Short mmCIF file of C-alpha atoms in Angstrom, two decimals:
data_model
loop_
_atom_site.label_atom_id
_atom_site.label_comp_id
_atom_site.label_asym_id
_atom_site.label_seq_id
_atom_site.Cartn_x
_atom_site.Cartn_y
_atom_site.Cartn_z
CA MET A 1305 76.07 99.98 102.39
CA SER A 1306 75.65 96.63 101.25
CA ILE A 1307 76.62 95.55 97.52
CA ARG A 1308 73.05 95.01 96.85
CA ASP A 1309 72.09 98.76 97.79
CA PHE A 1310 74.50 99.62 94.50
CA THR A 1311 73.25 99.83 90.85
CA GLU A 1312 74.88 97.32 88.38
CA GLU A 1313 75.72 100.77 86.91
CA GLN A 1314 77.20 102.41 90.01
CA ILE A 1315 79.23 98.42 90.50
CA VAL A 1316 80.77 99.15 87.16
CA GLU A 1317 81.97 102.32 87.55
CA MET A 1318 83.21 102.26 91.33
CA SER A 1319 86.75 101.82 91.64
CA ALA A 1320 88.08 98.02 92.40
CA ILE A 1321 89.61 98.91 95.76
CA GLU A 1322 86.48 100.94 96.77
CA LEU A 1323 84.33 97.48 95.87
CA ALA A 1324 86.58 95.67 97.75
CA PHE A 1325 86.08 98.27 100.74
CA VAL A 1326 82.28 97.61 100.75
CA LEU A 1327 82.42 93.42 100.26
CA LEU A 1328 84.96 93.11 103.21
CA ASN A 1329 82.58 95.60 105.01
CA GLU A 1330 79.55 93.46 104.37
CA GLU A 1331 81.14 90.43 105.13
CA LYS A 1332 83.01 91.19 108.28
CA LYS A 1333 85.56 88.88 107.41
CA PRO A 1334 89.22 88.43 105.86
CA TYR A 1335 89.19 87.24 102.45
CA ASP A 1336 91.78 85.70 100.34
CA TYR A 1337 92.77 88.42 98.03
CA GLN A 1338 91.94 85.40 95.15
CA GLN A 1339 88.74 84.98 96.06
CA LEU A 1340 88.03 88.60 96.77
CA PHE A 1341 90.10 89.75 93.11
CA ASN A 1342 87.37 86.65 91.57
CA ARG A 1343 84.37 88.54 93.34
CA ILE A 1344 84.93 91.85 91.99
CA VAL A 1345 85.65 90.46 88.27
CA ASP A 1346 82.70 88.52 88.72
CA LEU A 1347 80.46 92.02 89.84
CA LYS A 1348 82.40 94.36 87.39
CA GLY A 1349 82.11 91.83 84.33
CA LEU A 1350 85.73 92.23 83.52
CA ASN A 1351 87.46 90.33 80.22
CA HIS A 1352 90.38 88.68 80.29
CA GLU A 1353 92.47 91.39 79.47
CA GLU A 1354 91.12 94.06 82.05
CA THR A 1355 91.51 91.11 84.41
CA SER A 1356 95.45 90.42 84.50
CA ARG A 1357 96.07 94.32 83.97
CA ARG A 1358 94.12 94.88 87.12
CA ARG A 1359 95.10 92.13 89.36
CA THR A 1360 98.62 93.84 90.18
CA LYS A 1361 96.75 97.52 90.30
CA LEU A 1362 94.30 96.03 93.39
CA PHE A 1363 97.06 94.22 95.32
CA THR A 1364 99.06 97.53 95.34
CA ALA A 1365 95.96 99.48 96.06
CA PHE A 1366 95.52 97.55 99.14
CA ASN A 1367 99.31 97.89 100.31
CA LEU A 1368 99.01 101.55 100.08
CA ASP A 1369 95.50 102.15 101.47
CA GLY A 1370 95.61 102.37 105.14
CA ARG A 1371 91.56 101.22 105.47
CA PHE A 1372 93.02 97.38 104.54
CA ILE A 1373 95.48 94.72 106.34
CA HIS A 1374 97.41 92.04 105.58
CA LEU A 1375 96.55 88.82 107.71
CA GLY A 1376 99.06 86.41 106.40
CA GLU A 1377 98.50 83.87 103.98
CA ASN A 1378 97.12 86.50 101.45
CA HIS A 1379 93.97 86.97 103.60
CA TRP A 1380 93.40 90.78 103.67
CA GLY A 1381 90.48 92.15 106.12
CA LEU A 1382 89.67 96.13 107.40
CA ARG A 1383 92.03 98.04 109.65
CA GLU A 1384 88.95 99.12 111.50
CA TRP A 1385 88.16 95.53 112.67
CA TYR A 1386 91.26 95.26 114.89
CA SER A 1387 92.38 97.37 117.79
CA LEU A 1388 95.15 99.59 117.17
CA ASP A 1389 97.46 98.62 119.77
CA GLN A 1390 97.80 95.41 117.66
CA SER A 1391 101.14 95.33 115.89
CA ASP A 1392 101.61 94.37 112.32
CA GLU A 1393 103.33 90.80 113.20
CA GLU A 1394 100.49 89.97 115.81
CA LEU A 1395 97.81 90.71 112.71
CA SER A 1396 99.83 88.47 110.31
CA ASP A 1397 99.08 85.34 112.65
CA THR A 1398 95.27 85.82 112.52
CA VAL A 1399 95.38 83.74 109.42
CA LYS A 1400 97.17 80.41 110.32
CA PRO A 1401 98.69 78.04 107.42
CA LYS A 1402 97.10 74.76 107.04
CA LYS A 1403 99.60 72.49 108.85
CA PRO A 1404 101.37 69.61 106.46
CA ALA A 1405 100.71 66.07 107.35
CA ASP A 1406 103.77 64.84 108.93
CA ASP A 1407 104.81 62.54 105.95
CA ASP A 1408 104.78 65.30 103.73
CA PHE A 1409 107.65 67.42 104.67
CA GLU A 1410 109.31 68.79 108.15
CA LEU A 1411 109.60 72.03 108.15
CA GLU A 1412 113.28 73.48 109.19
CA GLU A 1413 113.96 77.00 110.75
CA ASP A 1414 116.84 78.59 109.02
CA VAL A 1415 117.11 81.90 111.47
CA GLU A 1416 120.47 83.39 111.27
CA SER A 1417 121.61 85.00 114.70
CA ASP A 1418 123.35 88.63 114.85
CA ASP A 1419 126.54 87.22 115.17
CA ASP A 1420 126.09 85.36 111.26
CA LEU A 1421 125.04 88.63 110.20
CA GLU A 1422 128.18 90.61 111.42
CA ASP A 1423 130.62 87.59 110.19
CA ILE A 1424 128.54 87.79 106.74
CA LYS A 1425 129.16 91.76 106.92
CA ASP A 1426 132.43 91.65 107.95
CA ASP A 1427 133.69 89.31 105.03
CA LEU A 1428 131.86 91.57 102.51
CA ASP A 1429 133.98 94.41 104.10
CA ASP A 1430 136.71 92.08 104.00
CA TYR A 1431 136.48 91.14 99.96
CA SER A 1432 135.36 94.95 99.09
CA ASP A 1433 139.16 96.04 100.90
CA LYS A 1434 140.75 93.56 98.94
CA GLU A 1435 139.30 94.32 95.59
CA ASP A 1436 140.14 97.94 96.35
CA ALA A 1437 143.56 97.11 96.82
CA ASP A 1438 143.83 95.12 93.47
CA GLU A 1439 141.96 98.50 91.60
CA ASP A 1440 144.97 100.28 93.07
CA GLU A 1441 147.40 97.73 91.60
CA ASP A 1442 145.90 97.68 88.08
CA ASN A 1443 147.70 99.45 85.19
CA LEU A 1444 145.47 99.62 82.56
CA ASP A 1445 147.28 101.09 79.59
CA GLY A 1446 146.80 104.75 80.38
CA PHE A 1447 144.69 104.53 82.84
CA GLY A 1448 145.18 103.75 86.78
CA ASN A 1449 148.81 104.90 88.17
CA VAL A 1450 150.23 107.09 85.19
CA LYS A 1451 153.46 108.42 85.89
CA LYS A 1452 153.85 112.39 85.33
CA PRO A 1453 156.76 113.97 83.55
CA LYS A 1454 158.86 115.59 86.26
CA VAL A 1455 158.74 119.33 85.86
CA PRO A 1456 161.81 121.80 86.72
CA ASP A 1457 161.01 123.53 89.39
CA GLU A 1458 163.11 126.67 87.18
CA ILE A 1459 162.32 126.89 83.57
CA GLU A 1460 165.13 128.52 81.49
CA GLU A 1461 164.46 130.59 78.86
#
């Protein structure tokens, strides 16, 4: 069903997520989130207050609704456009980022290996163990290592 098939009143009454579904289904191409949101705002005639309130709600709805899929670079499409055996990682490469000019900056990959992550984990464990040992040594005026009075085995009457 096309957006032109709905009356103005129906569009106003329709939820933003349903309107997004209709727009994407009609266009049959991914949309940038901001462009799609602006189109919905225009169709529904939302004021500034409603716009700012609904922006994150719609984004959350996109993430929760199984009909939509994130395609990378803040572009969204419909899950039904893609085969089920495509992984989310493959789909996130559907929309390619614009390559910067050579003079702009150089991209640097900062990928940590599993060994680096294990080293960090070991360092954190060592630090945590040291903290625990320090706490055991502290005597904080009545807290911590308090010596209990010795109670005789037999109490004389």
